[in-house]
Short mmCIF file of C-alpha atoms (C1' of nucleotides) and ligand atoms in Angstrom, two decimals:
data_model
loop_
_atom_site.label_atom_id
_atom_site.label_comp_id
_atom_site.label_asym_id
_atom_site.label_seq_id
_atom_site.Cartn_x
_atom_site.Cartn_y
_atom_site.Cartn_z
CA UNK A 22 0.00 0.00 0.00
CA UNK A 23 1.38 3.38 -1.08
CA UNK A 24 1.00 6.23 1.38
CA UNK A 25 -0.46 9.34 -0.24
CA UNK A 26 -0.06 13.04 0.42
CA UNK A 27 -3.78 13.30 1.27
CA UNK A 28 -3.38 10.73 4.01
CA UNK A 29 -0.53 12.74 5.49
CA UNK A 30 -2.55 15.97 5.38
CA UNK A 31 -5.46 14.33 7.15
CA UNK A 32 -3.10 13.04 9.81
CA UNK A 33 -1.92 16.63 10.37
CA UNK A 34 -5.56 17.72 10.70
CA UNK A 35 -6.37 14.92 13.10
CA UNK A 36 -3.55 16.18 15.30
CA UNK A 37 -4.66 19.82 15.12
CA UNK A 38 -1.62 20.93 13.21
CA UNK A 39 -2.14 23.79 10.80
CA UNK A 40 -1.88 23.06 7.10
CA UNK A 41 0.56 25.79 6.09
CA UNK A 42 1.83 26.18 2.57
CA UNK A 43 5.29 25.41 3.87
CA UNK A 44 4.18 22.09 5.33
CA UNK A 45 2.27 21.25 2.22
CA UNK A 46 5.22 21.99 -0.01
CA UNK A 47 7.48 19.97 2.25
CA UNK A 48 5.21 16.93 2.20
CA UNK A 49 4.78 17.38 -1.51
CA UNK A 50 8.51 17.12 -1.94
CA UNK A 51 8.97 14.24 0.47
CA UNK A 52 6.25 12.18 -1.16
CA UNK A 53 8.34 12.08 -4.33
CA UNK A 54 10.92 10.15 -2.32
CA UNK A 55 8.71 7.28 -1.24
CA UNK A 56 11.36 4.75 -2.01
CA UNK A 57 14.61 6.58 -1.20
CA UNK A 58 16.27 7.99 1.87
CA UNK A 59 17.16 11.69 1.51
CA UNK A 60 19.44 13.76 3.72
CA UNK A 61 17.49 16.43 5.60
CA UNK A 62 20.18 18.92 4.64
CA UNK A 63 19.41 18.14 0.97
CA UNK A 64 15.70 18.59 1.57
CA UNK A 65 16.56 21.87 3.28
CA UNK A 66 18.65 23.04 0.36
CA UNK A 67 16.01 22.09 -2.17
CA UNK A 68 13.14 23.69 -0.28
CA UNK A 69 15.00 26.93 0.08
CA UNK A 70 15.52 27.29 -3.65
CA UNK A 71 12.00 26.20 -4.45
CA UNK A 72 10.48 28.30 -1.69
CA UNK A 73 12.53 31.48 -1.35
CA UNK A 74 13.23 32.52 2.21
CA UNK A 75 12.02 29.36 3.90
CA UNK A 76 13.76 29.02 7.21
CA UNK A 77 16.05 26.15 8.18
CA UNK A 78 14.15 26.00 11.40
CA UNK A 79 10.84 25.47 9.66
CA UNK A 80 12.19 22.55 7.68
CA UNK A 81 13.95 20.80 10.51
CA UNK A 82 11.16 21.38 13.03
CA UNK A 83 8.49 20.07 10.71
CA UNK A 84 10.46 17.03 9.73
CA UNK A 85 10.80 16.22 13.42
CA UNK A 86 7.06 16.72 13.80
CA UNK A 87 6.32 14.48 10.83
CA UNK A 88 8.47 11.81 12.35
CA UNK A 89 6.55 11.97 15.61
CA UNK A 90 3.34 11.54 13.65
CA UNK A 91 4.78 8.48 11.95
CA UNK A 92 4.84 10.07 8.51
CA UNK A 93 8.57 9.61 8.07
CA UNK A 94 11.20 7.02 8.75
CA UNK A 95 14.41 8.50 10.05
CA UNK A 96 17.93 7.22 10.30
CA UNK A 97 21.38 8.60 10.97
CA UNK A 98 24.28 8.04 8.60
CA UNK A 99 27.54 9.77 7.93
CA UNK A 100 26.86 12.71 10.24
CA UNK A 101 23.57 13.42 8.58
CA UNK A 102 19.99 12.60 9.30
CA UNK A 103 18.21 10.83 6.46
CA UNK A 104 14.48 10.61 6.03
CA UNK A 105 12.09 8.63 3.90
CA UNK A 106 8.38 9.06 3.46
CA UNK A 107 6.85 6.19 5.39
CA UNK A 108 5.84 3.30 3.15
CA UNK A 109 2.74 2.58 5.07
CA UNK A 110 1.12 4.70 7.76
CA UNK A 111 -0.47 1.65 9.35
CA UNK A 112 3.03 0.80 10.57
CA UNK A 113 3.23 -2.63 9.10
CA UNK A 114 6.53 -3.87 10.36
CA UNK A 115 9.19 -4.76 7.85
CA UNK A 116 12.84 -4.21 6.95
CA UNK A 117 14.75 -2.66 4.07
CA UNK A 118 17.32 -3.33 1.46
CA UNK A 119 19.06 -0.11 0.42
CA UNK A 120 20.93 0.14 -2.88
CA UNK A 121 24.23 1.87 -2.27
CA UNK A 122 24.39 3.03 -5.87
CA UNK A 123 20.96 4.45 -6.73
CA UNK A 124 19.57 4.59 -3.19
CA UNK A 125 16.49 2.58 -4.02
CA UNK A 126 14.76 0.94 -1.10
CA UNK A 127 13.29 -2.52 -1.44
CA UNK A 128 10.97 -3.76 1.27
CA UNK A 129 11.68 -7.06 2.91
CA UNK A 130 9.13 -9.30 4.51
CA UNK A 131 9.58 -11.13 7.81
CA UNK A 132 11.53 -10.08 10.86
CA UNK A 133 14.51 -11.84 12.41
CA UNK A 134 13.79 -10.72 15.95
CA UNK A 135 12.14 -13.88 17.26
CA UNK A 136 15.22 -15.94 16.61
CA UNK A 137 17.25 -13.81 19.01
CA UNK A 138 14.96 -13.49 22.00
CA UNK A 139 16.20 -16.73 23.51
CA UNK A 140 19.72 -15.25 23.63
CA UNK A 141 18.63 -12.34 25.82
CA UNK A 142 17.15 -13.81 29.00
CA UNK A 143 16.08 -11.16 31.49
CA UNK A 144 16.49 -8.35 28.96
CA UNK A 145 13.73 -6.03 27.81
CA UNK A 146 13.61 -5.63 24.05
CA UNK A 147 12.23 -2.27 22.98
CA UNK A 148 13.34 -2.07 19.38
CA UNK A 149 15.58 -3.27 16.65
CA UNK A 150 16.86 -2.29 13.26
CA UNK A 151 18.00 -4.40 10.37
CA UNK A 152 19.10 -3.22 6.99
CA UNK A 153 20.75 -4.95 4.09
CA UNK A 154 23.02 -3.03 1.72
CA UNK A 155 24.19 -3.67 -1.78
CA UNK A 156 23.24 -3.07 -5.40
CA UNK A 157 19.67 -3.46 -6.52
CA UNK A 158 18.81 -5.73 -9.44
CA UNK A 159 18.79 -2.83 -11.91
CA UNK A 160 22.18 -1.54 -10.83
CA UNK A 161 23.60 -5.04 -10.76
CA UNK A 162 22.33 -5.63 -14.29
CA UNK A 163 23.97 -2.40 -15.44
CA UNK A 164 27.26 -3.75 -14.18
CA UNK A 165 27.78 -1.08 -11.53
CA UNK A 166 30.74 -1.93 -9.32
CA UNK A 167 30.07 -2.46 -5.62
CA UNK A 168 32.33 -0.30 -3.46
CA UNK B 3 37.92 -13.91 22.72
CA UNK B 4 38.85 -10.49 24.10
CA UNK B 5 40.91 -8.26 21.89
CA UNK B 6 43.93 -6.81 23.70
CA UNK B 7 45.89 -3.60 23.34
CA UNK B 8 49.00 -5.57 22.41
CA UNK B 9 47.17 -7.13 19.48
CA UNK B 10 46.19 -3.68 18.28
CA UNK B 11 49.75 -2.38 18.57
CA UNK B 12 51.09 -5.30 16.59
CA UNK B 13 48.50 -4.65 13.89
CA UNK B 14 49.76 -1.06 13.67
CA UNK B 15 53.31 -2.39 13.31
CA UNK B 16 52.31 -4.89 10.67
CA UNK B 17 50.89 -2.01 8.66
CA UNK B 18 53.98 0.18 9.08
CA UNK B 19 52.19 2.75 11.18
CA UNK B 20 54.28 4.49 13.79
CA UNK B 21 53.54 3.79 17.43
CA UNK B 22 53.25 7.33 18.73
CA UNK B 23 52.42 8.10 22.31
CA UNK B 24 49.21 9.72 21.07
CA UNK B 25 48.13 6.54 19.31
CA UNK B 26 49.05 4.44 22.29
CA UNK B 27 47.08 6.65 24.67
CA UNK B 28 44.12 6.61 22.32
CA UNK B 29 44.09 2.83 22.05
CA UNK B 30 44.60 2.61 25.79
CA UNK B 31 41.47 4.64 26.31
CA UNK B 32 39.41 2.83 23.68
CA UNK B 33 40.29 -0.58 25.06
CA UNK B 34 38.48 0.33 28.28
CA UNK B 35 35.31 0.56 26.20
CA UNK B 36 35.36 -2.96 24.84
CA UNK B 37 31.68 -3.42 25.49
CA UNK B 38 30.23 0.05 24.91
CA UNK B 39 29.87 2.43 22.01
CA UNK B 40 31.38 5.86 22.69
CA UNK B 41 30.88 9.05 20.71
CA UNK B 42 34.10 10.14 18.99
CA UNK B 43 33.46 13.67 20.23
CA UNK B 44 33.49 12.29 23.79
CA UNK B 45 36.73 10.44 23.13
CA UNK B 46 38.10 13.69 21.72
CA UNK B 47 37.07 15.66 24.78
CA UNK B 48 38.53 13.08 27.14
CA UNK B 49 41.84 12.74 25.32
CA UNK B 50 42.32 16.48 25.28
CA UNK B 51 42.03 16.77 29.04
CA UNK B 52 44.17 13.69 29.62
CA UNK B 53 46.72 14.68 26.98
CA UNK B 54 47.05 18.45 27.00
CA UNK B 55 47.22 20.01 23.55
CA UNK B 56 46.31 16.90 21.57
CA UNK B 57 44.81 17.98 18.28
CA UNK B 58 41.25 17.16 17.19
CA UNK B 59 42.73 16.18 13.91
CA UNK B 60 44.99 13.60 15.49
CA UNK B 61 42.09 11.94 17.26
CA UNK B 62 39.70 11.88 14.34
CA UNK B 63 42.31 10.84 11.82
CA UNK B 64 43.61 8.00 13.93
CA UNK B 65 40.16 6.71 14.73
CA UNK B 66 39.49 6.58 11.00
CA UNK B 67 42.76 4.74 10.52
CA UNK B 68 41.94 2.28 13.29
CA UNK B 69 38.62 1.59 11.64
CA UNK B 70 40.33 0.82 8.35
CA UNK B 71 42.56 -1.64 10.17
CA UNK B 72 39.53 -3.34 11.66
CA UNK B 73 40.36 -2.30 15.21
CA UNK B 74 37.12 -0.45 15.73
CA UNK B 75 33.46 -0.86 14.93
CA UNK B 76 31.82 2.38 13.84
CA UNK B 77 28.26 3.50 13.60
CA UNK B 78 26.36 6.71 13.15
CA UNK B 79 23.67 7.86 15.56
CA UNK B 80 22.09 11.16 16.44
CA UNK B 81 24.48 13.21 14.30
CA UNK B 82 27.50 11.68 15.95
CA UNK B 83 29.86 8.92 15.06
CA UNK B 84 30.14 6.22 17.71
CA UNK B 85 32.97 3.75 18.01
CA UNK B 86 33.60 0.57 19.90
CA UNK B 87 36.81 -1.38 20.28
CA UNK B 88 36.34 -4.42 18.09
CA UNK B 89 35.33 -7.50 20.05
CA UNK B 90 37.42 -9.77 17.97
CA UNK B 91 40.04 -8.85 15.41
CA UNK B 92 39.51 -12.09 13.52
CA UNK B 93 36.26 -10.55 12.31
CA UNK B 94 33.99 -13.27 13.53
CA UNK B 95 30.64 -12.12 12.29
CA UNK B 96 27.92 -11.44 14.81
CA UNK B 97 25.32 -8.88 15.87
CA UNK B 98 24.68 -6.76 18.94
CA UNK B 99 22.14 -5.98 21.56
CA UNK B 100 22.66 -2.46 22.93
CA UNK B 101 21.24 -1.43 26.29
CA UNK B 102 19.64 1.99 25.95
CA UNK B 103 20.13 2.67 29.64
CA UNK B 104 23.71 1.67 30.50
CA UNK B 105 24.99 1.25 26.95
CA UNK B 106 26.23 -2.25 27.51
CA UNK B 107 26.68 -4.34 24.39
CA UNK B 108 25.76 -8.01 24.38
CA UNK B 109 26.92 -10.15 21.51
CA UNK B 110 24.42 -12.18 19.59
CA UNK B 111 25.13 -15.36 17.71
CA UNK B 112 23.75 -16.23 14.28
CA UNK B 113 22.92 -13.94 11.41
CA UNK B 114 19.54 -13.40 9.80
CA UNK B 115 20.89 -12.64 6.36
CA UNK B 116 20.34 -16.00 4.72
CA UNK B 117 16.60 -15.83 5.26
CA UNK B 118 16.39 -12.69 3.13
CA UNK B 119 18.49 -13.56 0.14
CA UNK B 120 15.61 -15.24 -1.63
CA UNK B 121 13.71 -11.94 -1.54
CA UNK B 122 16.42 -10.10 -3.48
CA UNK B 123 16.80 -11.87 -6.81
CA UNK B 124 19.33 -10.19 -9.07
CA UNK B 125 20.63 -7.96 -6.30
CA UNK B 126 24.19 -7.88 -5.00
CA UNK B 127 24.39 -7.98 -1.23
CA UNK B 128 27.48 -6.23 0.11
CA UNK B 129 26.60 -5.72 3.73
CA UNK B 130 23.98 -5.58 6.39
CA UNK B 131 23.44 -4.34 9.90
CA UNK B 132 21.19 -5.60 12.62
CA UNK B 133 20.92 -4.32 16.13
CA UNK B 134 18.48 -4.96 18.90
CA UNK B 135 17.77 -2.28 21.50
CA UNK B 136 16.34 -2.41 24.99
CA UNK B 137 17.38 -2.84 28.59
CA UNK B 138 19.98 -5.41 29.55
CA UNK B 139 19.21 -7.98 32.22
CA UNK B 140 20.90 -5.92 34.94
CA UNK B 141 19.00 -2.74 34.09
CA UNK B 142 15.75 -4.66 33.75
CA UNK B 143 16.32 -6.22 37.18
CA UNK B 144 16.92 -2.77 38.67
CA UNK B 145 13.50 -1.75 37.40
CA UNK B 146 14.81 0.92 35.02
CA UNK B 147 12.01 2.24 32.85
CA UNK B 148 12.30 1.79 29.10
CA UNK B 149 11.90 5.06 27.21
"C1'" DC C 20 -13.33 40.97 10.06
"C1'" DA C 21 -11.05 40.40 14.40
"C1'" DC C 22 -8.64 37.26 17.41
"C1'" DT C 23 -5.00 34.30 19.00
"C1'" DA C 24 -2.29 30.40 19.40
"C1'" DA C 25 0.64 28.32 16.32
"C1'" DA C 26 3.92 28.70 12.81
"C1'" DT C 27 7.39 31.10 10.27
"C1'" DC C 28 11.32 34.19 9.32
"C1'" DA C 29 15.78 36.08 9.91
"C1'" DT C 30 19.74 35.84 12.14
"C1'" DA C 31 23.13 34.03 14.90
"C1'" DA C 32 24.96 30.37 17.73
"C1'" DT C 33 26.48 25.65 18.57
"C1'" DC C 34 28.59 21.34 17.88
"C1'" DA C 35 30.95 17.72 15.42
"C1'" DT C 36 34.16 17.23 12.09
"C1'" DT C 37 37.63 18.56 8.62
"C1'" DA C 38 41.36 21.49 6.35
"C1'" DC C 39 45.77 23.57 6.31
"C1'" DT C 40 50.51 24.38 7.19
"C1'" DA C 41 54.40 24.81 10.15
"C1'" DT C 42 56.73 21.91 13.39
"C1'" DT C 43 57.93 17.65 15.62
"C1'" DT C 44 59.10 12.81 15.91
"C1'" DA C 45 59.40 7.47 15.19
"C1'" DG C 46 61.92 4.52 12.99
"C1'" DT C 47 65.63 3.90 9.98
"C1'" DT C 48 70.28 4.59 8.13
"C1'" DT C 49 74.86 5.95 8.26
"C1'" DA D 4 74.99 7.94 18.66
"C1'" DA D 5 73.93 11.68 15.30
"C1'" DA D 6 71.69 12.42 10.93
"C1'" DC D 7 67.86 11.68 7.98
"C1'" DT D 8 63.14 11.68 6.30
"C1'" DA D 9 58.59 10.33 5.65
"C1'" DA D 10 54.93 10.24 8.68
"C1'" DA D 11 52.51 12.25 12.38
"C1'" DT D 12 51.10 16.04 15.27
"C1'" DA D 13 49.86 20.84 16.89
"C1'" DG D 14 47.59 24.92 16.41
"C1'" DT D 15 44.41 27.42 14.26
"C1'" DA D 16 40.65 28.28 11.42
"C1'" DA D 17 36.99 26.73 8.39
"C1'" DT D 18 32.95 24.00 7.20
"C1'" DG D 19 28.50 22.05 7.39
"C1'" DA D 20 24.53 20.27 9.75
"C1'" DT D 21 21.51 21.47 13.10
"C1'" DT D 22 19.45 24.29 16.83
"C1'" DA D 23 18.21 28.64 19.40
"C1'" DT D 24 16.00 33.02 19.75
"C1'" DG D 25 12.89 36.71 19.41
"C1'" DA D 26 10.25 39.46 16.21
"C1'" DT D 27 6.64 38.92 12.74
"C1'" DT D 28 3.11 36.56 10.16
"C1'" DT D 29 -0.77 33.49 9.42
"C1'" DA D 30 -4.27 29.42 9.64
"C1'" DG D 31 -8.14 28.41 11.61
"C1'" DT D 32 -11.91 29.88 14.47
"C1'" DG D 33 -16.03 32.47 15.77
MN1 LIG E 5 9.58 0.59 4.34
MN1 LIG E 6 30.77 -7.24 18.70
ZN1 LIG E 7 20.27 0.50 -7.33
ZN1 LIG E 8 21.88 -1.94 30.75
#
DNA sequence: CACTAAATCATAATCATTACTATTTAGTTT
DNA sequence: AAACTAAATAGTAATGATTATGATTTAGTG
């Protein structure tokens, strides 16, 4: 199921957040990256050309807000924060393969967590993260070299 | 198997890197964090009190070098780079549980990768990362609240 | 249209990390 | 043991991502 911009807007409404043109433009941009992670700083740069005079603060604050609402997935890499428009607002749990050449994200089914619980007696598990890296089928077919 | 400081020093030698007192002090500090991730910026701050006048550059550059040599594990979180003295220089593959209260790292056996390969036909897998988060047995026993 | 809390702008600050160049030093050679 | 030299470090400043602040604007409401 693809998450749409309209869904996101209605989630803002449901949480009594104002639908500003800045927020709309930001979501509009993020929705084009449904299947890629983008650096917030790149989003920032883009928005500020597209939307003259938009404040850093506005972009960063809203992205944080969107994360809280579950509209975005966030991760940290290489001293940057990367975001990706959430695949599915119903929070269906899954993992990702990320192409290190084109950045494409492929969703993976199943979760390895169960297999590890027995190794952590007495511990409280609150979360986990698993990601696989490599070259997607298209990039592999093109003969791109893995770094 | 615990990795020792002497092993690290001999790996520097083997790679024709000079054993400076700065490098030795740095390794000496990192080895005390065998089972925790530490922010490089925190290592930097500590080394500069302990070793008056040590340059940022020296710390960051050497940590990068140590990573290349396989002496350190590195990850990115919260706009910082975290490092951990490698558990085992023979690169025995495994995953981690990280306590979000005390930071303790517990090693996990087995790897979930195989189960996913069938879902990525035509792709080239070059790496993966899996981590489980929560409270370790000691912190759970103390009644620490999970955030 | 007026109201007001929420959101944005504009600017500057902060923090981690990197760049640069003169100086020092570990390890080697004479 | 002194000389040599490539490698490493110090000291300083720059960069880049992100956050803070306080004045101004605006979305949504009645
Ligand atoms: Mn997904
Ligand atoms: Mn380990
Ligand atoms: Zn690709
Ligand atoms: Zn713990």
